[in-house]
JSON list of C-alpha atoms in Angstrom, two decimals:
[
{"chain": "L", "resi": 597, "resn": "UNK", "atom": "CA", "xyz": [-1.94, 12.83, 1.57]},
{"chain": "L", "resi": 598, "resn": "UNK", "atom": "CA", "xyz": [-3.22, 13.71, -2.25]},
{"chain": "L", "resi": 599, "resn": "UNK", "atom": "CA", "xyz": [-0.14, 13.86, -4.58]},
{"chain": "L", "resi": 600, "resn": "UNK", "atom": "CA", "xyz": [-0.85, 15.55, -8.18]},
{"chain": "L", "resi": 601, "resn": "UNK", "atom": "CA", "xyz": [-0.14, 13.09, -11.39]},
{"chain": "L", "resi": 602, "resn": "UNK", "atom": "CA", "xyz": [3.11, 15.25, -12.13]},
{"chain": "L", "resi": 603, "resn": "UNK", "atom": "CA", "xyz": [4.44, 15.03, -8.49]},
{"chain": "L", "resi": 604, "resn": "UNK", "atom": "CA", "xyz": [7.42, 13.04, -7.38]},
{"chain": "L", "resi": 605, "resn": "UNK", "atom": "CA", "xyz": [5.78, 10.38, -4.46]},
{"chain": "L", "resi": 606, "resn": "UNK", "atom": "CA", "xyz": [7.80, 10.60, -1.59]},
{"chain": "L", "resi": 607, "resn": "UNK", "atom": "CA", "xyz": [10.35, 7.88, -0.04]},
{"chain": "L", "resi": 608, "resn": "UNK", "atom": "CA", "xyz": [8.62, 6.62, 2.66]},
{"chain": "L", "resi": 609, "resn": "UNK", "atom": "CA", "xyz": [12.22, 5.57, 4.01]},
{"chain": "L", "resi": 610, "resn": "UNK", "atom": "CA", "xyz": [15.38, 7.86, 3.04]},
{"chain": "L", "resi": 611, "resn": "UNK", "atom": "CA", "xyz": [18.50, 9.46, 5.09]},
{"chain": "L", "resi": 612, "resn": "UNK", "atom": "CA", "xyz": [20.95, 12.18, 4.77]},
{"chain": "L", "resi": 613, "resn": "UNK", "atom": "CA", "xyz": [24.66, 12.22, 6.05]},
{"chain": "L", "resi": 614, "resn": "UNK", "atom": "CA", "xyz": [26.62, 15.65, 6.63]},
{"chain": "L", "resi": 615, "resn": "UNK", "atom": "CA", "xyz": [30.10, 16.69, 8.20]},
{"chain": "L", "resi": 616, "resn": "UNK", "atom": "CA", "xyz": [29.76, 19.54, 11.35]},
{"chain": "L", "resi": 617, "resn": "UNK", "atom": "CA", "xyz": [32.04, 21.36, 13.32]},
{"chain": "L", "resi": 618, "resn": "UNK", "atom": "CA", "xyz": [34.98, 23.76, 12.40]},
{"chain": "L", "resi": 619, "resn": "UNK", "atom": "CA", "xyz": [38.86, 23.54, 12.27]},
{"chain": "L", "resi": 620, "resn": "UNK", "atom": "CA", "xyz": [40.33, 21.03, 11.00]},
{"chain": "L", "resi": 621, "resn": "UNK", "atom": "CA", "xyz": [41.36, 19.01, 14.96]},
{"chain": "L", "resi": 622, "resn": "UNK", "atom": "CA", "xyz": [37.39, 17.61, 16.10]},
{"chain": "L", "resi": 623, "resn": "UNK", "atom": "CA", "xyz": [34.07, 17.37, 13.81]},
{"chain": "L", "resi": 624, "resn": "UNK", "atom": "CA", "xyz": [30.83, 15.61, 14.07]},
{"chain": "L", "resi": 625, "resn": "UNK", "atom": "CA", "xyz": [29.32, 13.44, 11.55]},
{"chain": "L", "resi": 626, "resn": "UNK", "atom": "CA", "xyz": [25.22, 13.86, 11.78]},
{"chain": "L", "resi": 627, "resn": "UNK", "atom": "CA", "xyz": [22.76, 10.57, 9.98]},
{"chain": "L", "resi": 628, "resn": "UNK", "atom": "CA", "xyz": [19.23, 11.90, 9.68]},
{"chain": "L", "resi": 629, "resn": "UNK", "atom": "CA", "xyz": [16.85, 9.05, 9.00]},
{"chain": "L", "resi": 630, "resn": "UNK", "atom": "CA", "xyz": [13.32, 9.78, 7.93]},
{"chain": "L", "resi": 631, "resn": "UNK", "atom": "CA", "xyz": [10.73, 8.30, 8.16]},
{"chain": "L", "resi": 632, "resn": "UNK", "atom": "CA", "xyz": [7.18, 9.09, 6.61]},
{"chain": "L", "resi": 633, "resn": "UNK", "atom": "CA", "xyz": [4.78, 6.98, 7.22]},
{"chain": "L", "resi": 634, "resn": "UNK", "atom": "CA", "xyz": [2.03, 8.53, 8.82]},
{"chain": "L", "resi": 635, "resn": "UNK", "atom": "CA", "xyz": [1.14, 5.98, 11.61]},
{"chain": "L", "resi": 636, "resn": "UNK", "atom": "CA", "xyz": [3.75, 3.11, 11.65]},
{"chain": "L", "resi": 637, "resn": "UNK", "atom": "CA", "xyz": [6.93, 2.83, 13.31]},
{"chain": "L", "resi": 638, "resn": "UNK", "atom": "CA", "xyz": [9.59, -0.05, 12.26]},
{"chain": "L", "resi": 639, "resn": "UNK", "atom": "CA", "xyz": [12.91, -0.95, 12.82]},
{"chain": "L", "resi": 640, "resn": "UNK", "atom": "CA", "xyz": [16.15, 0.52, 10.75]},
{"chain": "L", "resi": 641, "resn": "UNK", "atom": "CA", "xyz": [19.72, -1.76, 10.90]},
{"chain": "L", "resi": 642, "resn": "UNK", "atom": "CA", "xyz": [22.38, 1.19, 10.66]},
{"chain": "L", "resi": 643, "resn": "UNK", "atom": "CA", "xyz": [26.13, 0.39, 9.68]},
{"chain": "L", "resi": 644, "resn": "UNK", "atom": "CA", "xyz": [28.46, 2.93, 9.71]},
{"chain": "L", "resi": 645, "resn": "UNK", "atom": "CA", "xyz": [31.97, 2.07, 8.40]},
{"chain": "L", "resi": 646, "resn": "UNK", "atom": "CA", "xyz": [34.25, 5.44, 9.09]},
{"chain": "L", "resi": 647, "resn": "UNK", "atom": "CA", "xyz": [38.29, 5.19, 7.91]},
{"chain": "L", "resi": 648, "resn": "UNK", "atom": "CA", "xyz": [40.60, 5.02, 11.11]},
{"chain": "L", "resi": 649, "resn": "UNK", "atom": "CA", "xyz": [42.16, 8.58, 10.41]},
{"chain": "L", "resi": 650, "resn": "UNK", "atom": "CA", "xyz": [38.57, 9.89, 12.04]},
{"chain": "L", "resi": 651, "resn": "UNK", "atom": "CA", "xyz": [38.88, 8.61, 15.69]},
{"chain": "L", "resi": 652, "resn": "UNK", "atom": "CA", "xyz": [35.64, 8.22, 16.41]},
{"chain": "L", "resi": 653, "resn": "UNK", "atom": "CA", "xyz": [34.86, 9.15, 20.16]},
{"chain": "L", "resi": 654, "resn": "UNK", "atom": "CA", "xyz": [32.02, 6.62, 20.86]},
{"chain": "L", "resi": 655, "resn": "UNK", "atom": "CA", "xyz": [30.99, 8.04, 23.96]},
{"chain": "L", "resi": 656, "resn": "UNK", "atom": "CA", "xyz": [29.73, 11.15, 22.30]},
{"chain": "L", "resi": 657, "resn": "UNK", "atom": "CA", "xyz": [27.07, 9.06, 19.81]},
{"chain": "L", "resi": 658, "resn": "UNK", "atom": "CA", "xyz": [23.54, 10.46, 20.55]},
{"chain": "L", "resi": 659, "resn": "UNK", "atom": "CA", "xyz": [20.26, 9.20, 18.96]},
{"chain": "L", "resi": 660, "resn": "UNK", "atom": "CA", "xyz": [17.39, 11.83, 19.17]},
{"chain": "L", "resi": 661, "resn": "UNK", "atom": "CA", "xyz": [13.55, 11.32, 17.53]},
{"chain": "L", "resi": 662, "resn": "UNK", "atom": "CA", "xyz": [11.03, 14.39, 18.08]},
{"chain": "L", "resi": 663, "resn": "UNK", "atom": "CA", "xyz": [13.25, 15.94, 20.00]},
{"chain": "L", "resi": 664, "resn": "UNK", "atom": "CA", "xyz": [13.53, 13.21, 22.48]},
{"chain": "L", "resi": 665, "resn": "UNK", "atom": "CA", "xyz": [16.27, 10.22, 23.38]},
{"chain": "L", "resi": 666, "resn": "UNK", "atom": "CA", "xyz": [16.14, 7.13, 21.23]},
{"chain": "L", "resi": 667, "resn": "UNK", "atom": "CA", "xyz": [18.18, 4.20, 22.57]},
{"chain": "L", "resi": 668, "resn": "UNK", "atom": "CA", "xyz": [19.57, 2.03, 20.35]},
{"chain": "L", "resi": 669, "resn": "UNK", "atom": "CA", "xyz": [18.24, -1.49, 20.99]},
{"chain": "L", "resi": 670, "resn": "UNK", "atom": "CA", "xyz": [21.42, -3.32, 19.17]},
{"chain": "L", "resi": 671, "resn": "UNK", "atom": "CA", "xyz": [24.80, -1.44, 19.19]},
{"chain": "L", "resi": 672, "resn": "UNK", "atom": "CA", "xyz": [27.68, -3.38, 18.16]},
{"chain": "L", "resi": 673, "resn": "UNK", "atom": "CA", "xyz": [31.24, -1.55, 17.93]},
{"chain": "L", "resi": 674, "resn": "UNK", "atom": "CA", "xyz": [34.63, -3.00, 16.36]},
{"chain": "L", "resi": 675, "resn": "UNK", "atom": "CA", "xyz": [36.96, -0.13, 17.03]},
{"chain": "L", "resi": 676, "resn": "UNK", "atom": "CA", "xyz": [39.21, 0.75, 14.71]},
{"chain": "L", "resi": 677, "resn": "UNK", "atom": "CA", "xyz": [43.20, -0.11, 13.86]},
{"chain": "L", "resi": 678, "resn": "UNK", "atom": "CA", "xyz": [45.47, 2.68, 12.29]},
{"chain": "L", "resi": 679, "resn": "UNK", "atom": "CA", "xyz": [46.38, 1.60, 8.99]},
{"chain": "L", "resi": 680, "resn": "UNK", "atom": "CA", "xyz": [44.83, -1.80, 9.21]},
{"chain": "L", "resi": 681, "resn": "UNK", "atom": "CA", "xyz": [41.18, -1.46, 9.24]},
{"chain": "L", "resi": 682, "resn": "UNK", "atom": "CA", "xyz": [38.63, 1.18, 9.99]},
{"chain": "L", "resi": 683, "resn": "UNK", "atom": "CA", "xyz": [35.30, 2.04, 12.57]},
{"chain": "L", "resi": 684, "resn": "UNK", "atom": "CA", "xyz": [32.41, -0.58, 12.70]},
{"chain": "L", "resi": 685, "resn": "UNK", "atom": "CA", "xyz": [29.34, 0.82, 14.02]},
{"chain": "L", "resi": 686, "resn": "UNK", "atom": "CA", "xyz": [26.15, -1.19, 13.78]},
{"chain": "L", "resi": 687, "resn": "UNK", "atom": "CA", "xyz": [22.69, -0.43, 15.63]},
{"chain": "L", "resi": 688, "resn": "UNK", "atom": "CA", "xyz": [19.32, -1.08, 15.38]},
{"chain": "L", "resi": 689, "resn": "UNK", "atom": "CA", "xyz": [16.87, 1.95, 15.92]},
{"chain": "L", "resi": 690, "resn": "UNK", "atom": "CA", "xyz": [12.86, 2.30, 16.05]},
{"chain": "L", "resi": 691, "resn": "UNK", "atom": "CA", "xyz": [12.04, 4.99, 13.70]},
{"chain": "L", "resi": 692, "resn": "UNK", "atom": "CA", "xyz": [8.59, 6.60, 14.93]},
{"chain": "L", "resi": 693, "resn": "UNK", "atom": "CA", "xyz": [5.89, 7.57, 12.29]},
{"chain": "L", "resi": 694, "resn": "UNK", "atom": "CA", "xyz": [6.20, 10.53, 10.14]},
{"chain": "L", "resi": 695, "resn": "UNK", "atom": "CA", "xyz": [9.74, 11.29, 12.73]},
{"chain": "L", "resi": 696, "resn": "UNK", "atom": "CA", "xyz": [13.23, 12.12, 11.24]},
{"chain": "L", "resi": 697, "resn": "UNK", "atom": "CA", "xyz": [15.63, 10.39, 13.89]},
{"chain": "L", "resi": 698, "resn": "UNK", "atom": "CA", "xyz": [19.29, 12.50, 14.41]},
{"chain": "L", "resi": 699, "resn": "UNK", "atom": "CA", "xyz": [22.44, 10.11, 15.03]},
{"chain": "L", "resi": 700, "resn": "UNK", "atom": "CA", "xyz": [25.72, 11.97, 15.86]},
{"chain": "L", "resi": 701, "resn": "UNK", "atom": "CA", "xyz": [28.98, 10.74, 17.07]},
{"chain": "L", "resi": 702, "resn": "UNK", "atom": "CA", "xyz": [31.97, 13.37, 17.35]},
{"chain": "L", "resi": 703, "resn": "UNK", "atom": "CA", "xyz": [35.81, 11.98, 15.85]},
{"chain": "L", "resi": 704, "resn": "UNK", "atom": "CA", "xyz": [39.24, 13.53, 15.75]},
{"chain": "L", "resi": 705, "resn": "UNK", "atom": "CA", "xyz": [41.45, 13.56, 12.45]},
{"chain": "L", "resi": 706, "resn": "UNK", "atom": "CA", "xyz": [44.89, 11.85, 12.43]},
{"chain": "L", "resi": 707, "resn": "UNK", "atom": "CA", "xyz": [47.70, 13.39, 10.66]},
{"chain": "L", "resi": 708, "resn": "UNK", "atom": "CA", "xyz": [49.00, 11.05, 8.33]},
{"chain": "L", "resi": 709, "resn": "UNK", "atom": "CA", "xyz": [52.47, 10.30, 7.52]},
{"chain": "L", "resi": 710, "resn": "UNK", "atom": "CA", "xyz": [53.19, 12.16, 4.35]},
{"chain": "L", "resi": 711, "resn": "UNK", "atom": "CA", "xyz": [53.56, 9.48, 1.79]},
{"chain": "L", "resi": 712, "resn": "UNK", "atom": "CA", "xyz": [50.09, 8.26, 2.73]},
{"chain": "L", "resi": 713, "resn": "UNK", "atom": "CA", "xyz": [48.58, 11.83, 1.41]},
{"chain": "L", "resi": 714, "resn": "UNK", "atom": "CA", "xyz": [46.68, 11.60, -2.17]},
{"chain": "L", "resi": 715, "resn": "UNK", "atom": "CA", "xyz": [47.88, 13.36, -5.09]},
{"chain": "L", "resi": 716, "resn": "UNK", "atom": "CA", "xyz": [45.38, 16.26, -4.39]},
{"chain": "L", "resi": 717, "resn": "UNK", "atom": "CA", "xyz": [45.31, 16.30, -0.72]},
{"chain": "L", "resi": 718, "resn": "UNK", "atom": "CA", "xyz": [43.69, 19.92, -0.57]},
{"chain": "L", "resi": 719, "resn": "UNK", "atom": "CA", "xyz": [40.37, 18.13, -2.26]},
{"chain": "L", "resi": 720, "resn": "UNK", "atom": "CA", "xyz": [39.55, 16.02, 0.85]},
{"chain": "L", "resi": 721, "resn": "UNK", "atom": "CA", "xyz": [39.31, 12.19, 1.88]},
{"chain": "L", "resi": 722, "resn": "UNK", "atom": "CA", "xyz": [36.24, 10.45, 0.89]},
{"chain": "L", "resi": 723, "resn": "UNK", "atom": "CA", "xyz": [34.17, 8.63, 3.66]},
{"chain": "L", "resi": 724, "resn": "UNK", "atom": "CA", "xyz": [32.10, 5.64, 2.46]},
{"chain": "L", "resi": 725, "resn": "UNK", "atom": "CA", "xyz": [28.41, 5.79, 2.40]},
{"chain": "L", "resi": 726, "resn": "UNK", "atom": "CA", "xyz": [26.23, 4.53, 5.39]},
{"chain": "L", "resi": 727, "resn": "UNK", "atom": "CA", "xyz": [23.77, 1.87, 5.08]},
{"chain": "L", "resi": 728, "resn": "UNK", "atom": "CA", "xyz": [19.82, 1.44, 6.13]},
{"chain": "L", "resi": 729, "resn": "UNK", "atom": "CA", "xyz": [18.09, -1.98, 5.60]},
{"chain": "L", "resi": 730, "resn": "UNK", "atom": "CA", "xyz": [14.49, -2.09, 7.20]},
{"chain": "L", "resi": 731, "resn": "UNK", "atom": "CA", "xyz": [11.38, -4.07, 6.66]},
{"chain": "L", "resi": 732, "resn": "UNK", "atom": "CA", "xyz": [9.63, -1.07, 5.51]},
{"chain": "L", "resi": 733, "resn": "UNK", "atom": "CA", "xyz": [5.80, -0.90, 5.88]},
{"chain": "L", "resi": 734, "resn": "UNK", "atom": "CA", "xyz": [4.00, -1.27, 2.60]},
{"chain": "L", "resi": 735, "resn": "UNK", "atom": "CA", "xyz": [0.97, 1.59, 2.93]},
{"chain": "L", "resi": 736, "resn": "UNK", "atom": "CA", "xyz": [3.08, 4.28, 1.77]},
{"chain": "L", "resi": 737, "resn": "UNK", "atom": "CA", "xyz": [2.68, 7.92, 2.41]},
{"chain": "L", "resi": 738, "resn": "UNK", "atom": "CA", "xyz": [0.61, 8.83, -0.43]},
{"chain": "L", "resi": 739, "resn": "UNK", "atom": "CA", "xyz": [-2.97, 8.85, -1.95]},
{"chain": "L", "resi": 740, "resn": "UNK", "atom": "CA", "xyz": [-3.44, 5.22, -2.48]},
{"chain": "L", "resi": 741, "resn": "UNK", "atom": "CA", "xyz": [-5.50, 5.66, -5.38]},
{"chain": "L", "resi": 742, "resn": "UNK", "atom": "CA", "xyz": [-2.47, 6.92, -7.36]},
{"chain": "L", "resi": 743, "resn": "UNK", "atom": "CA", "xyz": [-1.18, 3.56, -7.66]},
{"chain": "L", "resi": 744, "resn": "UNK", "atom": "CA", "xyz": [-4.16, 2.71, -9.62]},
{"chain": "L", "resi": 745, "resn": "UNK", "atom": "CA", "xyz": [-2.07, 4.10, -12.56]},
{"chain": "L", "resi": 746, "resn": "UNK", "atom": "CA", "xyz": [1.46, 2.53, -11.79]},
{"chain": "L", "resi": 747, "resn": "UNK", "atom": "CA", "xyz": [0.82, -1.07, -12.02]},
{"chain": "L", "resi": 748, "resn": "UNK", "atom": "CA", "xyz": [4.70, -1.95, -12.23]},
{"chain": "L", "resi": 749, "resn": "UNK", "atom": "CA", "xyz": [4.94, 0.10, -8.76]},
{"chain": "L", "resi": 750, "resn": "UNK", "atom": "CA", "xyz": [1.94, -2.10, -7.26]},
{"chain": "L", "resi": 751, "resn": "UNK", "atom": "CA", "xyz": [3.43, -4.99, -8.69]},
{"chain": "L", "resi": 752, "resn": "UNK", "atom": "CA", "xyz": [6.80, -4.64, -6.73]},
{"chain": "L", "resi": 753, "resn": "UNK", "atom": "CA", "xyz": [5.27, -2.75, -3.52]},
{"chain": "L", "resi": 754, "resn": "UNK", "atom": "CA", "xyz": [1.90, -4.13, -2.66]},
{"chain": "L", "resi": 755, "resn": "UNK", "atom": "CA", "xyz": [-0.10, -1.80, -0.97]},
{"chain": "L", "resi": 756, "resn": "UNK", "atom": "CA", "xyz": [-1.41, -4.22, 1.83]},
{"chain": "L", "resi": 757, "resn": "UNK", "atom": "CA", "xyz": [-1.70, -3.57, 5.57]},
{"chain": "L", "resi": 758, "resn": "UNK", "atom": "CA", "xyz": [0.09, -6.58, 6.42]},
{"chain": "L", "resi": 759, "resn": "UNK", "atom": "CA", "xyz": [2.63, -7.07, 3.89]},
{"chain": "L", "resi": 760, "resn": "UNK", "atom": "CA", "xyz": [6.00, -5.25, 3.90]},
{"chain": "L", "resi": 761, "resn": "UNK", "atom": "CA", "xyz": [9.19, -5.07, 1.88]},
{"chain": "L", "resi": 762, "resn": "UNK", "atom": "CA", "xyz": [12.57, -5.09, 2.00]},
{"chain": "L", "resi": 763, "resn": "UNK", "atom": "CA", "xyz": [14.65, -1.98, 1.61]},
{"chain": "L", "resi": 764, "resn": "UNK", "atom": "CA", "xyz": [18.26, -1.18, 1.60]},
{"chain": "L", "resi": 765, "resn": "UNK", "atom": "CA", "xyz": [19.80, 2.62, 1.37]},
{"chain": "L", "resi": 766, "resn": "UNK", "atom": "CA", "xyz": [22.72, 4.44, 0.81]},
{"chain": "L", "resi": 767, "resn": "UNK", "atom": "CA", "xyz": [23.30, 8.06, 1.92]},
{"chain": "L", "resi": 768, "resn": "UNK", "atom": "CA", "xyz": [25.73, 10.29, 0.07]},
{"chain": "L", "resi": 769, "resn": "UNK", "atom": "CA", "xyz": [29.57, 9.76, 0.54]},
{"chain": "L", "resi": 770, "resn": "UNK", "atom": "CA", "xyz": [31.01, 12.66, 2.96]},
{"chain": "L", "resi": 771, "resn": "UNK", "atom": "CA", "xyz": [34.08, 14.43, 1.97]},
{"chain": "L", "resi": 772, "resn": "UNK", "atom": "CA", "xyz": [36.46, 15.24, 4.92]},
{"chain": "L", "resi": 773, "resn": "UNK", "atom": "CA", "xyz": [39.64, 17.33, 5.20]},
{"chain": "L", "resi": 774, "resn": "UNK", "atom": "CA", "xyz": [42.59, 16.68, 6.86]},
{"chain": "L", "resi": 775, "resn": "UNK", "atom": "CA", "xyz": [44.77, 18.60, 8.08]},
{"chain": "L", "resi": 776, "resn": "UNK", "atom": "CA", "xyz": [47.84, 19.01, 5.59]},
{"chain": "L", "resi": 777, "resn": "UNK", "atom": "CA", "xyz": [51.31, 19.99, 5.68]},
{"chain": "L", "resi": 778, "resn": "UNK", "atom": "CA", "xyz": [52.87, 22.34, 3.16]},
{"chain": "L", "resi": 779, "resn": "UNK", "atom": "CA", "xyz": [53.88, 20.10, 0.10]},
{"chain": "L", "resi": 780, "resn": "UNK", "atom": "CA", "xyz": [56.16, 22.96, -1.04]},
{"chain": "L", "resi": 781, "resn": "UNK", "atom": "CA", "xyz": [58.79, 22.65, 1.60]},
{"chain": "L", "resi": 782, "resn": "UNK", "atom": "CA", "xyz": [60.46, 19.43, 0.96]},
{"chain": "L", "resi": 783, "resn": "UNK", "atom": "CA", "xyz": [60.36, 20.78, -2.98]},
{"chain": "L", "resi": 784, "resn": "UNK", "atom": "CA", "xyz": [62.34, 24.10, -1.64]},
{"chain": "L", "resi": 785, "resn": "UNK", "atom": "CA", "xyz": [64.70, 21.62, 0.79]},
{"chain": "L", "resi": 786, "resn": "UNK", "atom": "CA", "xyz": [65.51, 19.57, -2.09]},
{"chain": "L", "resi": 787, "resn": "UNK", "atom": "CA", "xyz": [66.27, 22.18, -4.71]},
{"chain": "L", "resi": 788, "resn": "UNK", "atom": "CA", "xyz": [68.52, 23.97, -1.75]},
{"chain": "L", "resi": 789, "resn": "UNK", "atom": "CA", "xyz": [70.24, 20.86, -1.09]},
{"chain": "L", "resi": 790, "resn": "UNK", "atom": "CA", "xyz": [71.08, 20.24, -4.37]},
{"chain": "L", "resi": 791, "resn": "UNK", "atom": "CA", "xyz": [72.35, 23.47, -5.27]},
{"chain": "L", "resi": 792, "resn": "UNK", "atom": "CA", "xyz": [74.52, 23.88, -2.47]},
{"chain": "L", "resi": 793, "resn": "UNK", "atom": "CA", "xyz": [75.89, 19.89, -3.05]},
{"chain": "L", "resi": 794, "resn": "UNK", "atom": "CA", "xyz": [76.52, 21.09, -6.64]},
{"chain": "L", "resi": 795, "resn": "UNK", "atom": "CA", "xyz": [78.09, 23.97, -6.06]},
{"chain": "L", "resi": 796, "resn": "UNK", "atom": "CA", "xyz": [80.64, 22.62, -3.28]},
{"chain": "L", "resi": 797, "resn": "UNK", "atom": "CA", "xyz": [81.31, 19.41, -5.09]},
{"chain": "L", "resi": 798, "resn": "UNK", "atom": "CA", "xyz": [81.74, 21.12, -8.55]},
{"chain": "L", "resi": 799, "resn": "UNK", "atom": "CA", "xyz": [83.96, 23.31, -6.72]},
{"chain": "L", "resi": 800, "resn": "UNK", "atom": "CA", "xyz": [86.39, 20.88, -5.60]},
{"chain": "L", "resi": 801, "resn": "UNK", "atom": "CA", "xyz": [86.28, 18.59, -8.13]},
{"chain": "L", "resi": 802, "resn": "UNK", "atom": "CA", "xyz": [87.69, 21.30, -10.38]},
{"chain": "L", "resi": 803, "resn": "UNK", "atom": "CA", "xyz": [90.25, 22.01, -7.65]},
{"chain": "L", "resi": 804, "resn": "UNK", "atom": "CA", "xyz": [91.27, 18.29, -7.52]},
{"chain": "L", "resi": 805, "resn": "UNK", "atom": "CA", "xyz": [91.28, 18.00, -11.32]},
{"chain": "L", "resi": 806, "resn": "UNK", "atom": "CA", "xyz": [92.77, 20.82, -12.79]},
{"chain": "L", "resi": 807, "resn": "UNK", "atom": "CA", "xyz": [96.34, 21.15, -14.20]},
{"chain": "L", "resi": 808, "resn": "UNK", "atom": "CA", "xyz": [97.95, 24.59, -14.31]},
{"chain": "L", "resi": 809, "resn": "UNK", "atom": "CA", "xyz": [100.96, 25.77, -16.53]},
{"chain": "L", "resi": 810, "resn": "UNK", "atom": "CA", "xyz": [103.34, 28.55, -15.98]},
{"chain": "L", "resi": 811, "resn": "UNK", "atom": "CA", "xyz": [102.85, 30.29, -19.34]},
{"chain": "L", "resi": 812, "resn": "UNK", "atom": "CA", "xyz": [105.19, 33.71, -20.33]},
{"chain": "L", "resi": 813, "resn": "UNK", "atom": "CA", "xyz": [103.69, 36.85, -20.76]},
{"chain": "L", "resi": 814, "resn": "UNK", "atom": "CA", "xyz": [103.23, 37.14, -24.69]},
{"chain": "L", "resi": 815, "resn": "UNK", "atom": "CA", "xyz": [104.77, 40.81, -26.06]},
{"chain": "L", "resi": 816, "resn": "UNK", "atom": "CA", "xyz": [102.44, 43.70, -27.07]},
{"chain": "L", "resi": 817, "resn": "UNK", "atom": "CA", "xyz": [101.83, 45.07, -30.68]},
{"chain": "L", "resi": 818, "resn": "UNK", "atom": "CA", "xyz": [105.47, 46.56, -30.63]},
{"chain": "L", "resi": 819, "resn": "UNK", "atom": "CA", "xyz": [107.34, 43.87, -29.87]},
{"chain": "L", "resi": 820, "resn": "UNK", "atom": "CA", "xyz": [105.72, 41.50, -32.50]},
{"chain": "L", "resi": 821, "resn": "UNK", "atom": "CA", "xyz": [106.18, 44.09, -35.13]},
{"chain": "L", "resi": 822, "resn": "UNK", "atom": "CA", "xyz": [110.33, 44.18, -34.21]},
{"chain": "L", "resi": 823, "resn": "UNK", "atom": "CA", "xyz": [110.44, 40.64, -34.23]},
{"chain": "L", "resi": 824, "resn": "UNK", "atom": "CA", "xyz": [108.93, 40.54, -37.68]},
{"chain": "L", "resi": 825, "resn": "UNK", "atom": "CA", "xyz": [111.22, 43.23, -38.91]},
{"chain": "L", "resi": 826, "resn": "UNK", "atom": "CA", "xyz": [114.47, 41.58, -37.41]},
{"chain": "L", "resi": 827, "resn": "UNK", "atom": "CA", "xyz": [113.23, 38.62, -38.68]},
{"chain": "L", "resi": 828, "resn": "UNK", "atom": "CA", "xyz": [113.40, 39.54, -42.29]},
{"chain": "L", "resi": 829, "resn": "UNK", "atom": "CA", "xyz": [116.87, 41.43, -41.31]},
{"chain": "L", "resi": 830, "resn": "UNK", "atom": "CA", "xyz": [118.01, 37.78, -39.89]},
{"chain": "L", "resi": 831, "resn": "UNK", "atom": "CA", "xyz": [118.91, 39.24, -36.87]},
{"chain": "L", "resi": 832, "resn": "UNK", "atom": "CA", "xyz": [117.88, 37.42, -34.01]},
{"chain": "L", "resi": 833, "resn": "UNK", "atom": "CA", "xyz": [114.67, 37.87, -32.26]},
{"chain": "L", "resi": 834, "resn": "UNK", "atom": "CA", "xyz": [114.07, 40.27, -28.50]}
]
């Protein structure tokens, strides 16, 4: 394969993670691995570490190369405990040349309790990242020749048919939603509850606590003015 000097060479090992399905009950996580070398196939180690509130349902994991079943020929499983640790999933997988290999596995969300929601629940929970390590084939998928003018690439990666090098990858994290009860509720509850507490209290405390006098009926504008007049008379007062 010719590559022009301002092309990007191509990974000759990389993967891609996504989230599938709909609603927010069941979903599928997908892992496409590819792999482009043009005639050699090699082995790929594959951990998956998924959070316990995504039950995994391990029954439903499905490897598929060119359209075809790929078993596994490692699979090791540590299931997961809520709250106390999450999903192992380990397996070793022959990636066949210039192939992209499909793993899927289906999982359930939990509902959490609703002190264990983040601040901004609506944005999602992050899922960690999986990770490849392979002995990766050295002849990459590229004009040879081009590494005539990288010698810091040929240093690293030799380009010999029986060499090989070492090669760990991360795919992108995957942001899942849960689903998520209505954080505005137990806001209107509260402010009810306190209203009506303040109101009845404040009620009968002033009830409980209040004096009351007996006071008379204070005169009009007439009878003041007598009582002034009679007053300066000395005669004594309605």
């Amino acid at each position: 394969m010719c590559s022009l000097p301002g092309d990007m060479l191509r990974p000759l090992l990389h993967a891609e993670r996504y989230v599938g399905g709909y609603g927010l009950q069941t979903g599928d996580i997908h892992t496409l691995i590819y792999n482009h070398h043009p005639f050699r196939a090699f082995p790929v180690l594959l951990l998956e570490t998924v959070p316990w509130y995504l039950r995994l349902y391990i029954h439903t994991l499905s490897v598929t190369s060119k359209g075809h079943e790929n078993k596994p020929s490692y699979i090791h499983y540590q299931p997961s405990k809520d709250r106390l640790r999450p999903h192992l999933l380990e397996m070793l997988l022959q990636l066949p040349p210039n192939s992209v290999t499909k793993v899927t596995v289906q999982f359930e969300r939990a509902l959490l309790k609703w002190t264990e929601y983040t601040p901004d629940p609506n944005h999602g929970f992050y899922v960690g990242s999986s990770v490849l390590s392979a002995l990766v084939p050295s002849v990459v998928a590229m004009d040879t020749n081009s590494t005539n003018d990288r010698p810091l690439f040929s240093s690293f990666f030799p380009c010999l048919e029986e060499s090989g090098y070492f090669m760990r990858v991360y795919t992108e994290p995957l942001l899942v939603n849960l689903p998520t009860p209505d954080f505005s509720m137990p806001y209107n509850v509260i402010c009810l509850t306190c209203t009506v507490v303040a109101v009845g209290y404040g009620s009968l405390y002033n009830l409980l606590t209040r004096t009351f006098q007996v006071e008379e009926p204070s005169g009009g504008m007439a009878k003041r003015l007598a009582n002034t007049i009679r007053r300066l008379r000395g005669v004594p007062l309605l």
